[in-house]
């Protein structure tokens, strides 16, 4: 895939790819249309069949090429709602559950206006000091070794 995308990227076309899904990024609508045509012609030259869609789901977002807007996919909405409903006052969550919720929210923030702003209260006070424990230091041991990195 990287070899197929290289000539396009050299021409200044920005493409995100995940397996067989490609998303063309452009700042202006006419550029997106122009880049789309170049990409489709390139794919045809390579003998790759393409499927034209007005809407495509890519990494949890539905991208609509007619309205030039993005929204969360139904599956991503369901994932977020499920994670949020697990949060109840006075109950405990595993760190993994809370990290998953924050990850889903951060990923969704690209299509939700002010999404990151509404995450801030959940992230706590980033200036707050925390005590480093022996357990924490042991967990960091491998990360101190250049050969590990």
XYZ file of C-alpha atoms in Angstrom:
149
model
C 0.000 0.000 0.000
C 2.808 2.418 0.868
C 4.326 1.946 -2.594
C 0.981 2.657 -4.254
C 0.470 5.809 -2.195
C 4.017 7.181 -2.540
C 3.570 8.847 -5.973
C 0.356 10.479 -4.798
C 1.936 11.773 -1.613
C 4.862 13.161 -3.605
C 2.298 15.211 -5.532
C 1.071 16.713 -2.248
C -2.040 14.582 -1.905
C -2.737 13.719 1.727
C -4.188 10.231 2.172
C -4.907 8.319 5.356
C -5.024 4.580 4.896
C -6.134 1.729 7.108
C -5.972 -1.675 5.409
C -8.104 -1.197 2.272
C -9.818 2.070 3.256
C -8.323 5.303 2.032
C -9.372 8.798 3.037
C -8.284 11.831 1.018
C -7.728 14.985 3.064
C -7.851 18.495 1.647
C -8.463 21.944 3.072
C -10.801 23.056 0.303
C -13.646 21.226 -1.397
C -12.325 21.782 -4.936
C -8.944 20.370 -3.869
C -10.637 17.285 -2.405
C -12.487 16.727 -5.681
C -9.308 17.245 -7.723
C -7.286 14.916 -5.486
C -10.052 12.317 -5.597
C -9.913 12.305 -9.398
C -6.111 11.946 -9.373
C -6.290 9.078 -6.869
C -9.006 7.270 -8.841
C -7.008 7.623 -12.080
C -3.899 6.324 -10.309
C -5.798 3.341 -8.926
C -7.189 2.575 -12.381
C -3.633 2.623 -13.802
C -2.623 0.118 -11.122
C -5.573 -2.111 -12.030
C -7.236 -1.677 -8.648
C -11.012 -1.666 -8.662
C -12.570 1.075 -6.596
C -16.022 1.468 -5.176
C -17.437 4.973 -5.209
C -19.444 5.923 -2.174
C -21.002 9.181 -1.046
C -20.568 8.073 2.554
C -17.814 5.996 4.015
C -17.027 4.930 7.537
C -13.397 5.369 8.492
C -12.010 4.813 11.984
C -15.340 5.314 13.727
C -16.503 8.325 11.736
C -18.922 8.534 8.825
C -17.517 10.853 6.171
C -20.093 12.310 3.763
C -18.607 13.567 0.496
C -21.800 15.353 -0.577
C -22.186 17.511 2.553
C -18.431 17.520 3.290
C -19.176 16.699 6.919
C -18.234 13.960 9.340
C -20.198 12.403 12.187
C -19.730 9.458 14.506
C -20.697 6.051 13.169
C -23.591 4.245 14.879
C -21.121 1.645 16.188
C -18.870 4.362 17.679
C -21.889 6.086 19.261
C -22.920 2.775 20.829
C -19.384 2.190 22.149
C -19.274 5.621 23.773
C -22.748 5.286 25.274
C -21.876 1.859 26.688
C -18.658 3.191 28.231
C -20.384 6.283 29.656
C -23.226 4.302 31.239
C -20.653 2.270 33.195
C -19.684 5.447 35.040
C -21.904 5.809 38.098
C -21.414 7.961 41.177
C -19.877 6.065 44.058
C -18.904 3.061 41.919
C -15.451 1.985 40.847
C -14.026 1.533 37.370
C -10.863 -0.236 36.357
C -8.112 1.965 34.965
C -8.569 0.129 31.666
C -12.281 1.012 31.520
C -11.573 4.672 32.235
C -8.729 4.781 29.699
C -11.030 3.244 27.094
C -13.675 5.883 27.777
C -11.137 8.712 27.479
C -9.728 7.154 24.296
C -13.161 6.899 22.700
C -13.920 10.482 23.660
C -10.577 11.759 22.338
C -11.070 9.953 19.023
C -14.613 11.325 18.747
C -13.485 14.873 19.457
C -12.333 15.283 15.853
C -15.978 15.334 14.719
C -17.666 16.673 17.866
C -17.439 20.446 18.317
C -15.768 21.264 21.637
C -15.373 17.544 22.378
C -11.967 18.006 24.016
C -13.340 20.826 26.156
C -15.982 18.508 27.613
C -13.293 15.922 28.413
C -11.248 18.303 30.542
C -13.137 17.755 33.837
C -12.578 13.995 33.488
C -8.858 14.390 33.037
C -8.342 15.910 36.454
C -5.906 18.637 37.291
C -2.799 18.161 35.139
C -0.818 20.391 37.533
C -1.679 18.250 40.549
C 1.307 16.559 42.131
C 1.226 12.796 42.645
C 3.507 10.693 44.776
C 5.831 8.311 42.945
C 5.746 4.886 44.595
C 8.249 2.027 44.461
C 5.778 0.100 42.337
C 5.704 2.979 39.862
C 9.510 3.089 39.715
C 9.689 -0.679 39.138
C 7.211 -0.331 36.287
C 9.478 2.278 34.687
C 12.704 0.246 34.977
C 12.602 -1.149 31.434
C 11.830 2.276 29.999
C 15.148 3.555 31.385
C 17.193 1.108 29.280
C 18.255 2.433 25.853
C 18.349 -1.074 24.360
C 14.645 -1.482 25.243
C 13.772 1.702 23.411
